[in-house]
Amino acid sequence: MSTIKKQTVRGKRIGIFHGKFDPPHYGHLFCASRVLEHFKLDFVSFVVCATPPNKPVGALDAEDRYAMVVAAVEETPGFTTSRADLHHGGQSYSLTTVEAIREQYGPDNEYFYITSSEYLDPAYKDFLGGWIGGKEMFKLCTFIVFPRESTEIAEISEWVKHPLLAKAKIEVMDLPSPPLSSSMLRDLVADGRSIDFMTPYAVQAIIKKKGHYRTLTPPTYGPPFCSVPPEKIKRLGVMAGSFDPITYGDLFIGNFGRQAYSLDRVLYVPSAIPPNNTQVSESAEARYKMVVAATANNEFFDDSRIDLARGTTSYALLTAQELIAKYGKDVEISWFLAADFINPDNEWCLPNWMGGETFMKMVSFLVFARSSKQLKQAAEWAKQLKERYPYLRMEVMSDCPCDFVESHTIRKLVSEGRSTWFTTTWGVQQIIAKEKLYLPEPAAKRSSRAKAKKAPAKKTPPKASPKPRRKA
């Protein structure tokens, strides 16, 4: 056990994010950034567990995990790391961690411990009310809780009434924690797949260099294959949508499907005018520009103006026909489809699309879910559709990570003046900021105001003075 260097401060609001981080991912970073802003914290300290009480077999050494956390947070204002647990040694209990952080920064601050909602469930094996030193922790910090996607806020409201939590100060965030998990990333790496858009490139570089999470079993997918030129594409993935704006979820779903289904390329096609009465916040050109920025650095991704060039309502059938004309009649198109569109109760269910049955014969479908709950429903919906349309080629990507942030979340964050860290690529964030997209003022009004500002002011000629009337 060694002594950690003190950095005494006073009157600060300090977040404590304590975990294994094996490895850290955008889910962790997204949660921390939301807490930082929502509770107006001065900073969030990421504290890596030295030896978790429930340490899984094969977990990386604490120093390796700490190095990845440093790489993940070092360029983010308001984020810092602490070696409190590593200096303390032994098993990492939350109470000793909070005490160590208080010792590092001093007692004259407010401390906020970030965790997830399952720890409030009295039926959960690691229920907060039963933590070692839990009662002491209640005196030292406020708990900030992120709901899991399957947990209702009303359910949490009941849990916090438990007698063992009576003295705990608990704040519940209004956003669910993303459905990303460290185990998911470890499994993907062990399987030889990419984890692009799920964790920062700096973390990916460490994992690759150190060979973390590799197993003795040969990976299923082997090294990533090389991209092929457009004229040689035989298996084309198509991700079409409004992309208002494009998110990390759109990107990692495309990346996952490309590898899992051996696609040569994935084409991102922004709609000119969505067909299902969807109201878009920004122009087609602005949305296309963001798609270009998001896909530019991935050799397996392309962007397409095919819908914008048509300039009319973006019907999937017309898009598919034009893509076949471009890439040849032998191209196999795999269309990425949100599970919402195979829900039989949805008026925009796939068979109801314009030319739906013709379209369904032209392409195959890769269905992705927005949540784990929807994933279970999607399997049943797909089964019903295939029974009704025997020719339908459709697979539900059951092991694909669910989209952890949707476009409407980014729009909401921007309109409220909050940051969009860890929701989409840096290039997209820059475009949103530079062009002032998604501000409360409607895009059409901003556009007309900008044009008026650029247009030279018209000079109004002075009115002629009336001629004096002659006296009779």
XYZ file of C-alpha atoms in Angstrom:
472
model
C 0.000 0.000 0.000
C 1.339 3.432 -0.996
C 0.172 6.973 -0.322
C -1.614 8.885 -3.071
C -0.607 12.487 -3.714
C -3.095 14.925 -2.202
C -4.681 17.578 -4.425
C -6.696 19.439 -1.814
C -9.496 21.645 -3.150
C -12.511 23.245 -1.484
C -16.101 23.914 -2.469
C -16.016 21.627 -5.512
C -18.661 19.214 -6.816
C -16.803 15.998 -7.648
C -18.169 12.936 -9.445
C -16.769 9.478 -8.665
C -17.093 6.865 -11.420
C -15.820 3.626 -9.914
C -15.603 0.474 -12.027
C -13.568 -2.278 -13.650
C -13.516 -0.556 -17.077
C -12.483 -3.790 -18.764
C -12.394 -2.036 -21.254
C -13.879 1.486 -21.002
C -16.391 2.298 -23.748
C -18.655 5.065 -25.024
C -21.419 3.966 -22.647
C -19.239 4.860 -19.651
C -18.159 8.135 -21.234
C -21.680 9.116 -22.296
C -23.036 8.585 -18.757
C -20.195 10.545 -17.158
C -20.596 13.474 -19.558
C -24.347 13.681 -18.899
C -23.767 13.682 -15.123
C -21.032 16.307 -15.446
C -23.393 18.703 -17.184
C -26.698 17.869 -15.500
C -25.370 18.226 -11.951
C -22.917 21.005 -12.826
C -19.975 19.060 -11.448
C -16.487 20.524 -11.518
C -15.087 17.209 -12.716
C -15.673 13.454 -12.799
C -12.889 11.212 -11.509
C -12.671 7.743 -13.095
C -11.441 5.304 -10.437
C -10.288 1.890 -11.681
C -10.989 -1.027 -9.327
C -7.730 -2.673 -8.291
C -9.258 -6.018 -7.281
C -13.065 -6.079 -7.574
C -14.854 -8.268 -4.973
C -16.527 -10.098 -7.864
C -13.501 -10.087 -10.183
C -14.193 -12.385 -13.157
C -11.690 -15.003 -14.229
C -9.343 -13.600 -16.873
C -9.907 -9.917 -16.029
C -7.071 -7.675 -17.136
C -4.529 -6.405 -14.646
C -5.535 -3.110 -13.004
C -2.594 -1.223 -14.558
C -3.669 -2.295 -18.057
C -7.229 -1.159 -17.390
C -6.016 2.107 -15.906
C -3.928 2.810 -19.034
C -7.038 2.384 -21.208
C -9.086 4.712 -18.994
C -6.378 7.385 -19.226
C -6.434 7.046 -23.028
C -10.234 7.258 -23.078
C -10.636 10.426 -20.997
C -7.446 12.468 -21.365
C -8.787 14.803 -24.062
C -12.181 15.442 -22.458
C -12.575 18.604 -20.354
C -13.978 17.800 -16.926
C -12.742 14.192 -16.886
C -9.803 12.974 -14.835
C -8.474 9.665 -13.514
C -7.502 8.546 -10.044
C -5.145 5.820 -8.872
C -6.824 5.790 -5.444
C -7.740 2.094 -5.614
C -4.413 1.105 -7.141
C -2.517 2.839 -4.333
C -4.785 1.367 -1.681
C -4.302 -2.235 -2.843
C -6.432 -5.189 -1.779
C -10.091 -5.614 -2.635
C -11.867 -2.546 -4.008
C -14.906 -1.784 -1.890
C -16.868 1.353 -2.738
C -16.582 2.783 0.779
C -12.775 2.629 0.790
C -12.760 4.198 -2.680
C -14.941 7.132 -1.615
C -12.821 7.605 1.510
C -9.645 7.574 -0.596
C -11.044 10.170 -3.022
C -12.099 12.363 -0.095
C -8.594 12.022 1.306
C -7.116 12.941 -2.082
C -9.238 16.066 -2.661
C -10.243 16.972 0.892
C -13.485 16.738 2.891
C -14.753 20.234 2.059
C -16.360 19.225 -1.238
C -19.595 17.569 -2.401
C -19.117 14.035 -3.721
C -21.376 12.202 -6.179
C -21.074 8.445 -6.742
C -22.213 7.328 -10.223
C -23.841 3.906 -10.542
C -26.681 2.058 -12.323
C -30.204 1.277 -11.204
C -29.938 -2.469 -10.578
C -28.093 -1.745 -7.333
C -31.291 -0.161 -5.986
C -33.320 -3.328 -6.607
C -33.800 -5.151 -3.268
C -33.916 -8.446 -5.181
C -30.510 -7.864 -6.800
C -27.610 -9.861 -5.385
C -25.493 -6.705 -4.935
C -28.304 -4.517 -3.555
C -26.975 -1.149 -2.352
C -28.627 -1.604 1.039
C -26.358 -4.581 1.670
C -23.046 -3.067 0.578
C -20.142 -3.331 2.989
C -19.898 0.106 4.587
C -23.058 1.247 2.828
C -24.382 3.221 5.812
C -21.109 5.105 6.070
C -21.203 5.862 2.333
C -24.671 7.402 2.679
C -23.103 10.082 4.886
C -20.236 10.800 2.506
C -21.793 11.133 -0.944
C -24.896 11.439 -3.099
C -25.699 8.523 -5.433
C -26.438 9.376 -9.061
C -28.292 6.515 -10.706
C -28.722 5.724 -14.403
C -31.764 3.570 -15.204
C -31.103 0.455 -17.249
C -33.073 0.417 -20.512
C -35.515 -2.211 -19.186
C -36.103 -0.397 -15.875
C -38.984 2.011 -15.459
C -38.540 5.211 -13.471
C -41.670 4.290 -11.470
C -40.006 1.027 -10.489
C -36.935 2.872 -9.205
C -39.188 5.239 -7.245
C -40.493 2.224 -5.330
C -37.039 0.740 -4.736
C -35.689 3.895 -3.101
C -38.409 3.611 -0.435
C -36.719 0.483 0.966
C -35.896 0.921 4.692
C -32.210 0.143 4.101
C -31.993 3.100 1.695
C -33.863 5.538 3.925
C -30.772 7.620 4.704
C -29.245 7.476 1.222
C -29.263 10.605 -0.956
C -30.243 9.347 -4.415
C -30.705 11.253 -7.683
C -32.051 9.459 -10.771
C -31.013 10.565 -14.265
C -33.673 11.030 -16.934
C -31.635 9.128 -19.543
C -31.111 5.343 -19.485
C -27.571 4.013 -19.442
C -26.513 2.823 -22.912
C -26.883 -0.912 -23.651
C -23.153 -1.242 -24.320
C -21.118 -3.462 -22.024
C -17.443 -4.254 -21.562
C -18.169 -7.974 -21.959
C -19.695 -7.223 -25.365
C -16.474 -5.533 -26.502
C -14.329 -8.356 -25.117
C -16.393 -10.925 -27.020
C -16.134 -8.965 -30.272
C -12.342 -8.674 -29.969
C -12.019 -12.387 -29.132
C -14.115 -13.114 -32.225
C -11.803 -11.074 -34.442
C -14.313 -8.289 -35.046
C -13.897 -4.526 -35.027
C -15.043 -2.394 -32.085
C -15.057 0.850 -34.075
C -17.612 3.413 -32.843
C -17.915 1.638 -29.470
C -14.805 2.972 -27.735
C -12.253 5.700 -28.591
C -9.525 4.891 -31.114
C -6.891 5.431 -28.416
C -8.396 2.544 -26.426
C -8.634 0.373 -29.541
C -4.950 1.026 -30.263
C -3.942 -0.208 -26.792
C -6.109 -3.320 -27.115
C -4.569 -4.117 -30.496
C -0.981 -3.399 -29.454
C -1.182 -5.364 -26.199
C -3.284 -8.197 -27.618
C -5.909 -7.773 -24.896
C -8.930 -10.107 -24.913
C -7.462 -12.486 -27.475
C -8.112 -16.144 -26.741
C -6.305 -19.362 -27.626
C -9.236 -20.276 -29.880
C -8.802 -18.879 -33.416
C -11.196 -15.968 -33.983
C -14.327 -16.710 -36.006
C -13.861 -13.787 -38.363
C -10.098 -13.561 -38.717
C -8.408 -10.298 -39.700
C -10.643 -7.676 -41.372
C -10.748 -8.225 -45.124
C -9.699 -5.429 -47.470
C -12.267 -3.168 -49.050
C -13.030 -3.737 -52.724
C -13.428 -1.063 -55.423
C -17.015 -0.075 -56.332
C -16.945 -1.944 -59.654
C -16.219 -5.225 -57.853
C -18.837 -4.967 -55.103
C -21.002 -8.082 -54.955
C -22.503 -7.837 -51.467
C -23.706 -4.344 -50.602
C -25.138 -3.253 -47.264
C -27.518 -0.288 -47.372
C -28.321 1.881 -44.370
C -30.964 4.396 -45.443
C -32.585 6.992 -43.216
C -32.997 10.636 -42.379
C -29.743 10.704 -40.296
C -30.917 13.795 -38.479
C -28.087 13.596 -37.382
C -26.137 10.365 -37.903
C -25.102 8.727 -34.599
C -22.499 6.290 -33.306
C -25.316 3.747 -33.212
C -25.905 4.046 -36.979
C -22.193 3.498 -37.519
C -21.530 0.556 -35.231
C -24.659 -1.264 -36.447
C -23.397 -0.913 -40.023
C -19.917 -2.007 -38.973
C -21.273 -5.020 -37.079
C -23.457 -6.134 -39.998
C -20.616 -5.725 -42.489
C -18.421 -8.152 -40.592
C -21.082 -10.615 -39.474
C -22.587 -10.987 -42.960
C -19.425 -10.565 -45.083
C -20.551 -7.410 -46.871
C -18.102 -5.701 -49.234
C -19.295 -2.198 -48.354
C -21.992 -0.416 -46.378
C -23.647 2.494 -48.149
C -25.236 5.269 -46.070
C -28.109 6.900 -47.971
C -29.668 10.044 -46.445
C -33.275 10.588 -47.476
C -34.271 13.721 -49.358
C -37.851 13.696 -48.055
C -38.768 10.867 -45.629
C -41.819 8.908 -46.841
C -43.518 8.281 -43.491
C -44.420 11.858 -42.591
C -41.275 12.143 -40.477
C -40.434 15.775 -39.827
C -36.725 16.449 -40.295
C -35.022 19.257 -38.424
C -32.327 20.070 -40.978
C -32.046 20.189 -44.761
C -31.108 17.155 -46.836
C -27.799 18.813 -47.748
C -26.903 19.426 -44.093
C -27.746 15.832 -43.185
C -25.751 14.512 -46.137
C -22.757 16.636 -45.118
C -22.833 15.029 -41.660
C -23.001 11.529 -43.181
C -19.938 12.324 -45.313
C -18.034 13.471 -42.213
C -19.059 10.395 -40.215
C -18.099 7.817 -42.844
C -15.030 9.488 -44.385
C -12.366 7.626 -42.401
C -13.764 4.110 -42.785
C -12.671 2.284 -45.929
C -15.698 -0.019 -45.769
C -18.256 2.804 -45.657
C -19.526 4.976 -48.495
C -22.069 7.770 -48.674
C -24.602 8.206 -51.461
C -26.556 11.151 -52.878
C -28.880 8.844 -54.769
C -32.006 9.998 -52.903
C -30.936 13.634 -52.863
C -30.324 13.594 -56.624
C -33.867 12.343 -57.173
C -35.123 15.140 -54.941
C -38.517 13.561 -54.325
C -39.962 11.457 -51.517
C -37.369 8.799 -50.653
C -39.056 5.481 -51.350
C -36.897 2.437 -50.610
C -38.076 0.665 -53.778
C -36.781 3.469 -56.014
C -33.486 3.577 -54.116
C -33.002 -0.190 -54.504
C -33.802 -0.054 -58.230
C -31.250 2.713 -58.805
C -28.587 0.885 -56.789
C -29.102 -2.280 -58.837
C -28.823 -0.200 -62.017
C -25.561 1.284 -60.706
C -23.876 -1.837 -59.278
C -25.302 -4.424 -61.684
C -28.159 -6.915 -61.538
C -25.971 -9.504 -59.796
C -25.312 -7.344 -56.730
C -26.786 -8.710 -53.499
C -28.277 -5.935 -51.383
C -28.657 -6.344 -47.620
C -30.947 -3.624 -46.304
C -30.475 -2.577 -42.678
C -33.929 -2.230 -41.156
C -34.988 -0.988 -37.707
C -37.231 -3.485 -35.913
C -39.947 -0.802 -35.648
C -40.687 -1.426 -39.345
C -41.544 -5.100 -38.901
C -43.894 -4.431 -35.990
C -47.339 -5.486 -37.303
C -48.975 -2.727 -35.224
C -46.932 -0.035 -36.959
C -48.794 1.636 -39.835
C -45.421 1.900 -41.587
C -44.736 -1.840 -41.320
C -42.585 -3.059 -44.242
C -45.378 -4.632 -46.384
C -47.244 -1.298 -46.270
C -44.379 0.609 -47.902
C -44.831 1.938 -51.430
C -44.162 -1.080 -53.677
C -43.501 -3.082 -50.513
C -43.873 -6.587 -51.957
C -41.729 -5.780 -55.002
C -39.084 -4.263 -52.735
C -39.180 -7.296 -50.418
C -38.309 -9.558 -53.365
C -35.377 -7.401 -54.480
C -33.283 -7.265 -51.293
C -32.570 -9.184 -48.095
C -33.028 -7.553 -44.682
C -30.813 -7.272 -41.612
C -33.013 -6.232 -38.702
C -31.582 -4.364 -35.706
C -33.349 -3.545 -32.447
C -33.390 -0.344 -30.403
C -33.488 -2.204 -27.061
C -33.073 -5.703 -25.618
C -36.830 -5.845 -25.056
C -37.518 -5.034 -28.701
C -34.935 -7.621 -29.776
C -37.092 -10.418 -28.347
C -40.172 -9.020 -30.061
C -38.349 -8.630 -33.384
C -37.666 -12.366 -33.630
C -41.400 -13.082 -33.395
C -42.328 -10.296 -35.815
C -39.813 -11.576 -38.388
C -41.192 -15.101 -38.036
C -44.733 -13.864 -38.701
C -43.642 -11.912 -41.771
C -41.745 -14.875 -43.248
C -44.779 -17.093 -42.772
C -46.893 -14.550 -44.636
C -44.284 -13.896 -47.355
C -42.327 -17.154 -47.922
C -39.900 -15.462 -50.327
C -38.805 -12.937 -47.684
C -35.086 -13.065 -46.776
C -34.769 -11.570 -43.337
C -32.441 -12.043 -40.372
C -32.660 -10.422 -36.970
C -29.148 -9.469 -35.844
C -29.646 -10.988 -32.403
C -26.086 -10.444 -31.176
C -25.754 -6.902 -32.553
C -25.355 -4.200 -29.891
C -28.483 -2.082 -29.543
C -28.247 1.546 -30.605
C -27.271 3.423 -27.436
C -28.149 6.917 -28.614
C -30.738 8.023 -31.147
C -30.882 11.138 -33.281
C -33.625 12.737 -31.202
C -31.358 12.542 -28.122
C -28.647 14.543 -29.912
C -31.183 17.105 -31.120
C -32.497 17.490 -27.568
C -29.006 17.923 -26.115
C -28.101 20.604 -28.664
C -31.389 22.483 -28.250
C -30.786 22.593 -24.476
C -27.271 23.941 -24.944
C -25.595 20.737 -23.755
C -22.644 18.929 -25.305
C -22.913 16.009 -27.722
C -19.779 14.223 -26.503
C -19.731 10.480 -27.186
C -22.950 10.482 -29.227
C -21.513 10.840 -32.736
C -18.175 11.419 -34.429
C -16.096 14.516 -33.798
C -16.552 15.601 -37.425
C -20.338 15.571 -37.067
C -20.155 17.443 -33.758
C -18.039 20.128 -35.445
C -20.562 20.571 -38.261
C -23.439 20.860 -35.771
C -21.557 23.520 -33.807
C -20.181 25.466 -36.781
C -23.444 25.578 -38.731
C -25.585 26.037 -35.604
C -27.779 23.043 -36.381
C -30.608 21.857 -34.103
C -30.988 25.133 -32.288
C -34.507 25.983 -31.078
C -35.069 28.330 -34.019
C -36.440 26.332 -37.014
C -33.952 25.543 -39.776
C -36.080 27.223 -42.465
C -36.151 30.460 -40.495
C -32.388 30.328 -39.896
C -31.822 29.694 -43.599
C -33.997 32.589 -44.761
C -32.377 34.889 -42.186
C -28.902 33.871 -43.407
C -29.864 34.564 -47.027
C -31.288 37.933 -46.089
C -28.064 38.787 -44.286
C -25.975 37.973 -47.361
C -28.214 39.768 -49.844
C -27.265 43.410 -50.487
C -29.776 45.850 -49.093
C -31.980 47.406 -51.740
C -31.865 51.163 -51.845
C -35.301 52.695 -51.880
C -35.394 55.824 -54.059
C -36.632 58.907 -52.237
C -40.227 59.778 -52.871
C -40.712 62.724 -55.178
C -42.055 65.828 -53.488
C -45.592 66.628 -54.566
C -45.818 69.459 -57.069
C -47.243 72.666 -55.622
C -50.765 73.354 -56.810
C -51.301 76.519 -58.688
C -53.710 78.942 -57.251
C -56.623 79.697 -59.500
